[in-house]
mmCIF file with all atom_site columns, C-alpha atoms in Angstrom:
data_model
loop_
_atom_site.group_PDB
_atom_site.id
_atom_site.type_symbol
_atom_site.label_atom_id
_atom_site.label_alt_id
_atom_site.label_comp_id
_atom_site.label_asym_id
_atom_site.label_entity_id
_atom_site.label_seq_id
_atom_site.pdbx_PDB_ins_code
_atom_site.Cartn_x
_atom_site.Cartn_y
_atom_site.Cartn_z
_atom_site.occupancy
_atom_site.B_iso_or_equiv
_atom_site.pdbx_formal_charge
_atom_site.auth_seq_id
_atom_site.auth_comp_id
_atom_site.auth_asym_id
_atom_site.auth_atom_id
_atom_site.pdbx_PDB_model_num
ATOM 1   C CA . MET A 1 1   ? -25.235 -42.239 15.244 1.00 0.00 ? 1   MET A CA 1
ATOM 2   C CA . LEU A 1 2   ? -22.839 -44.962 16.346 1.00 0.00 ? 2   LEU A CA 1
ATOM 3   C CA . LYS A 1 3   ? -25.045 -47.642 14.801 1.00 0.00 ? 3   LYS A CA 1
ATOM 4   C CA . ALA A 1 4   ? -25.009 -45.829 11.465 1.00 0.00 ? 4   ALA A CA 1
ATOM 5   C CA . ALA A 1 5   ? -21.230 -45.413 11.578 1.00 0.00 ? 5   ALA A CA 1
ATOM 6   C CA . LEU A 1 6   ? -20.754 -49.144 12.194 1.00 0.00 ? 6   LEU A CA 1
ATOM 7   C CA . ASN A 1 7   ? -23.451 -50.199 9.671  1.00 0.00 ? 7   ASN A CA 1
ATOM 8   C CA . LYS A 1 8   ? -25.741 -51.786 12.279 1.00 0.00 ? 8   LYS A CA 1
ATOM 9   C CA . THR A 1 9   ? -29.532 -51.936 12.132 1.00 0.00 ? 9   THR A CA 1
ATOM 10  C CA . LYS A 1 10  ? -31.729 -49.812 14.393 1.00 0.00 ? 10  LYS A CA 1
ATOM 11  C CA . ARG A 1 11  ? -32.743 -52.910 16.344 1.00 0.00 ? 11  ARG A CA 1
ATOM 12  C CA . PHE A 1 12  ? -29.146 -53.932 17.097 1.00 0.00 ? 12  PHE A CA 1
ATOM 13  C CA . SER A 1 13  ? -28.500 -54.043 20.851 1.00 0.00 ? 13  SER A CA 1
ATOM 14  C CA . SER A 1 14  ? -26.824 -50.897 22.183 1.00 0.00 ? 14  SER A CA 1
ATOM 15  C CA . ASN A 1 15  ? -25.066 -52.875 24.907 1.00 0.00 ? 15  ASN A CA 1
ATOM 16  C CA . GLN A 1 16  ? -23.590 -55.234 22.334 1.00 0.00 ? 16  GLN A CA 1
ATOM 17  C CA . LEU A 1 17  ? -22.608 -52.242 20.196 1.00 0.00 ? 17  LEU A CA 1
ATOM 18  C CA . PHE A 1 18  ? -20.588 -50.694 23.031 1.00 0.00 ? 18  PHE A CA 1
ATOM 19  C CA . ILE A 1 19  ? -18.920 -54.049 23.725 1.00 0.00 ? 19  ILE A CA 1
ATOM 20  C CA . GLU A 1 20  ? -17.974 -54.611 20.078 1.00 0.00 ? 20  GLU A CA 1
ATOM 21  C CA . SER A 1 21  ? -16.685 -51.079 19.509 1.00 0.00 ? 21  SER A CA 1
ATOM 22  C CA . ASN A 1 22  ? -14.719 -50.844 22.805 1.00 0.00 ? 22  ASN A CA 1
ATOM 23  C CA . ILE A 1 23  ? -16.386 -47.543 23.701 1.00 0.00 ? 23  ILE A CA 1
ATOM 24  C CA . LEU A 1 24  ? -17.121 -46.830 27.355 1.00 0.00 ? 24  LEU A CA 1
ATOM 25  C CA . THR A 1 25  ? -20.693 -46.040 28.362 1.00 0.00 ? 25  THR A CA 1
ATOM 26  C CA . ILE A 1 26  ? -21.500 -42.881 30.335 1.00 0.00 ? 26  ILE A CA 1
ATOM 27  C CA . ARG A 1 27  ? -21.640 -44.893 33.558 1.00 0.00 ? 27  ARG A CA 1
ATOM 28  C CA . GLN A 1 28  ? -18.270 -46.528 32.858 1.00 0.00 ? 28  GLN A CA 1
ATOM 29  C CA . LEU A 1 29  ? -16.728 -43.131 32.053 1.00 0.00 ? 29  LEU A CA 1
ATOM 30  C CA . TYR A 1 30  ? -18.035 -41.685 35.321 1.00 0.00 ? 30  TYR A CA 1
ATOM 31  C CA . ILE A 1 31  ? -16.661 -44.601 37.346 1.00 0.00 ? 31  ILE A CA 1
ATOM 32  C CA . ARG A 1 32  ? -13.316 -44.359 35.550 1.00 0.00 ? 32  ARG A CA 1
ATOM 33  C CA . ASN A 1 33  ? -13.062 -40.618 36.216 1.00 0.00 ? 33  ASN A CA 1
ATOM 34  C CA . VAL A 1 34  ? -13.976 -41.047 39.896 1.00 0.00 ? 34  VAL A CA 1
ATOM 35  C CA . MET A 1 35  ? -11.361 -43.783 40.247 1.00 0.00 ? 35  MET A CA 1
ATOM 36  C CA . VAL A 1 36  ? -8.619  -41.749 38.520 1.00 0.00 ? 36  VAL A CA 1
ATOM 37  C CA . TYR A 1 37  ? -9.379  -38.708 40.694 1.00 0.00 ? 37  TYR A CA 1
ATOM 38  C CA . THR A 1 38  ? -9.313  -40.929 43.774 1.00 0.00 ? 38  THR A CA 1
ATOM 39  C CA . TYR A 1 39  ? -5.997  -42.456 42.685 1.00 0.00 ? 39  TYR A CA 1
ATOM 40  C CA . ARG A 1 40  ? -4.397  -39.040 42.169 1.00 0.00 ? 40  ARG A CA 1
ATOM 41  C CA . HIS A 1 41  ? -5.685  -37.624 45.484 1.00 0.00 ? 41  HIS A CA 1
ATOM 42  C CA . ARG A 1 42  ? -6.081  -40.795 47.560 1.00 0.00 ? 42  ARG A CA 1
ATOM 43  C CA . GLU A 1 43  ? -4.625  -39.452 50.814 1.00 0.00 ? 43  GLU A CA 1
ATOM 44  C CA . ALA A 1 44  ? -6.979  -36.450 50.833 1.00 0.00 ? 44  ALA A CA 1
ATOM 45  C CA . VAL A 1 45  ? -10.084 -38.276 49.579 1.00 0.00 ? 45  VAL A CA 1
ATOM 46  C CA . LEU A 1 46  ? -9.793  -41.620 51.343 1.00 0.00 ? 46  LEU A CA 1
ATOM 47  C CA . GLY A 1 47  ? -7.999  -40.877 54.595 1.00 0.00 ? 47  GLY A CA 1
ATOM 48  C CA . LEU A 1 48  ? -5.925  -44.049 54.327 1.00 0.00 ? 48  LEU A CA 1
ATOM 49  C CA . THR A 1 49  ? -4.956  -45.865 57.506 1.00 0.00 ? 49  THR A CA 1
ATOM 50  C CA . THR A 1 50  ? -1.987  -48.185 57.735 1.00 0.00 ? 50  THR A CA 1
ATOM 51  C CA . HIS A 1 51  ? -1.500  -50.653 60.545 1.00 0.00 ? 51  HIS A CA 1
ATOM 52  C CA . ARG A 1 52  ? 0.783   -53.624 60.993 1.00 0.00 ? 52  ARG A CA 1
ATOM 53  C CA . TYR A 1 53  ? -1.991  -55.568 62.683 1.00 0.00 ? 53  TYR A CA 1
ATOM 54  C CA . SER A 1 54  ? -5.574  -56.387 61.767 1.00 0.00 ? 54  SER A CA 1
ATOM 55  C CA . THR A 1 55  ? -8.066  -53.655 62.642 1.00 0.00 ? 55  THR A CA 1
ATOM 56  C CA . ARG A 1 56  ? -11.542 -52.756 61.441 1.00 0.00 ? 56  ARG A CA 1
ATOM 57  C CA . ALA A 1 57  ? -10.091 -49.850 59.463 1.00 0.00 ? 57  ALA A CA 1
ATOM 58  C CA . ALA A 1 58  ? -7.512  -52.055 57.746 1.00 0.00 ? 58  ALA A CA 1
ATOM 59  C CA . VAL A 1 59  ? -9.998  -54.701 56.571 1.00 0.00 ? 59  VAL A CA 1
ATOM 60  C CA . GLY A 1 60  ? -11.045 -52.829 53.406 1.00 0.00 ? 60  GLY A CA 1
ATOM 61  C CA . GLY A 1 61  ? -7.491  -52.044 52.354 1.00 0.00 ? 61  GLY A CA 1
ATOM 62  C CA . GLY A 1 62  ? -7.240  -49.191 54.839 1.00 0.00 ? 62  GLY A CA 1
ATOM 63  C CA . VAL A 1 63  ? -10.068 -47.286 53.151 1.00 0.00 ? 63  VAL A CA 1
ATOM 64  C CA . ARG A 1 64  ? -12.912 -46.091 55.349 1.00 0.00 ? 64  ARG A CA 1
ATOM 65  C CA . ALA A 1 65  ? -16.221 -45.103 53.797 1.00 0.00 ? 65  ALA A CA 1
ATOM 66  C CA . PRO A 1 66  ? -17.970 -42.022 55.184 1.00 0.00 ? 66  PRO A CA 1
ATOM 67  C CA . VAL A 1 67  ? -20.940 -42.701 57.449 1.00 0.00 ? 67  VAL A CA 1
ATOM 68  C CA . ILE A 1 68  ? -24.195 -42.373 55.524 1.00 0.00 ? 68  ILE A CA 1
ATOM 69  C CA . GLU A 1 69  ? -27.081 -40.855 57.468 1.00 0.00 ? 69  GLU A CA 1
ATOM 70  C CA . MET A 1 70  ? -29.539 -40.307 54.614 1.00 0.00 ? 70  MET A CA 1
ATOM 71  C CA . THR A 1 71  ? -30.055 -42.303 51.430 1.00 0.00 ? 71  THR A CA 1
ATOM 72  C CA . VAL A 1 72  ? -29.514 -39.191 49.314 1.00 0.00 ? 72  VAL A CA 1
ATOM 73  C CA . ASN A 1 73  ? -25.843 -39.376 50.307 1.00 0.00 ? 73  ASN A CA 1
ATOM 74  C CA . LEU A 1 74  ? -25.410 -42.716 48.533 1.00 0.00 ? 74  LEU A CA 1
ATOM 75  C CA . THR A 1 75  ? -24.689 -40.708 45.376 1.00 0.00 ? 75  THR A CA 1
ATOM 76  C CA . ASN A 1 76  ? -22.082 -38.574 47.145 1.00 0.00 ? 76  ASN A CA 1
ATOM 77  C CA . ALA A 1 77  ? -18.845 -38.671 45.124 1.00 0.00 ? 77  ALA A CA 1
ATOM 78  C CA . TYR A 1 78  ? -16.649 -39.232 48.201 1.00 0.00 ? 78  TYR A CA 1
ATOM 79  C CA . TYR A 1 79  ? -18.784 -42.154 49.366 1.00 0.00 ? 79  TYR A CA 1
ATOM 80  C CA . MET A 1 80  ? -18.777 -43.680 45.892 1.00 0.00 ? 80  MET A CA 1
ATOM 81  C CA . ALA A 1 81  ? -15.022 -43.146 45.551 1.00 0.00 ? 81  ALA A CA 1
ATOM 82  C CA . SER A 1 82  ? -14.274 -44.949 48.796 1.00 0.00 ? 82  SER A CA 1
ATOM 83  C CA . THR A 1 83  ? -16.590 -47.888 48.109 1.00 0.00 ? 83  THR A CA 1
ATOM 84  C CA . LEU A 1 84  ? -15.381 -48.298 44.519 1.00 0.00 ? 84  LEU A CA 1
ATOM 85  C CA . TYR A 1 85  ? -11.737 -48.041 45.587 1.00 0.00 ? 85  TYR A CA 1
ATOM 86  C CA . ARG A 1 86  ? -12.257 -50.727 48.239 1.00 0.00 ? 86  ARG A CA 1
ATOM 87  C CA . ARG A 1 87  ? -13.734 -53.068 45.627 1.00 0.00 ? 87  ARG A CA 1
ATOM 88  C CA . LEU A 1 88  ? -10.702 -52.852 43.349 1.00 0.00 ? 88  LEU A CA 1
ATOM 89  C CA . PRO A 1 89  ? -8.463  -55.915 43.251 1.00 0.00 ? 89  PRO A CA 1
ATOM 90  C CA . PRO A 1 90  ? -5.523  -55.514 45.684 1.00 0.00 ? 90  PRO A CA 1
ATOM 91  C CA . VAL A 1 91  ? -3.035  -55.521 42.802 1.00 0.00 ? 91  VAL A CA 1
ATOM 92  C CA . ILE A 1 92  ? -4.575  -52.341 41.392 1.00 0.00 ? 92  ILE A CA 1
ATOM 93  C CA . ARG A 1 93  ? -5.515  -50.762 44.730 1.00 0.00 ? 93  ARG A CA 1
ATOM 94  C CA . ASP A 1 94  ? -2.006  -51.068 46.153 1.00 0.00 ? 94  ASP A CA 1
ATOM 95  C CA . LEU A 1 95  ? -0.242  -49.257 43.288 1.00 0.00 ? 95  LEU A CA 1
ATOM 96  C CA . ARG A 1 96  ? 1.540   -46.279 44.796 1.00 0.00 ? 96  ARG A CA 1
ATOM 97  C CA . ALA A 1 97  ? 4.113   -44.503 42.648 1.00 0.00 ? 97  ALA A CA 1
ATOM 98  C CA . GLU A 1 98  ? 2.962   -45.801 39.278 1.00 0.00 ? 98  GLU A CA 1
ATOM 99  C CA . PRO A 1 99  ? 1.935   -43.385 36.507 1.00 0.00 ? 99  PRO A CA 1
ATOM 100 C CA . THR A 1 100 ? -1.742  -42.541 36.188 1.00 0.00 ? 100 THR A CA 1
ATOM 101 C CA . GLY A 1 101 ? -1.890  -44.014 32.659 1.00 0.00 ? 101 GLY A CA 1
ATOM 102 C CA . LEU A 1 102 ? -1.132  -47.493 33.987 1.00 0.00 ? 102 LEU A CA 1
ATOM 103 C CA . PHE A 1 103 ? -3.857  -47.129 36.619 1.00 0.00 ? 103 PHE A CA 1
ATOM 104 C CA . LYS A 1 104 ? -6.381  -46.031 33.947 1.00 0.00 ? 104 LYS A CA 1
ATOM 105 C CA . ARG A 1 105 ? -5.617  -49.069 31.789 1.00 0.00 ? 105 ARG A CA 1
ATOM 106 C CA . LEU A 1 106 ? -5.858  -51.460 34.734 1.00 0.00 ? 106 LEU A CA 1
ATOM 107 C CA . VAL A 1 107 ? -9.181  -49.989 35.918 1.00 0.00 ? 107 VAL A CA 1
ATOM 108 C CA . ILE A 1 108 ? -10.714 -50.273 32.443 1.00 0.00 ? 108 ILE A CA 1
ATOM 109 C CA . THR A 1 109 ? -9.558  -53.861 31.921 1.00 0.00 ? 109 THR A CA 1
ATOM 110 C CA . SER A 1 110 ? -10.566 -55.057 35.408 1.00 0.00 ? 110 SER A CA 1
ATOM 111 C CA . ASN A 1 111 ? -14.323 -54.889 34.627 1.00 0.00 ? 111 ASN A CA 1
#
């Protein structure tokens, strides 16, 4: 449907189509929604730790990932939220009192 709306052939690459039209894929939308939820509820979801000295908990920006005992838990939303949040650039991760809209824009453009 998107190809017809943008006058592209059936054989046009879907990946290139999403890039050209600035539309997020389902995977990108899921990651964005997980990150926004994590940003809004970061104390409850992440269990942030703050120290003035270097510790194992402070290495990943103070975000600890839950311990995974079975591979089925790799798709757990809390595990994914903590690992994705740790991988954000420090400039985005360390935003505290900024509006959610700014965080959304920064997460989308940081790909």
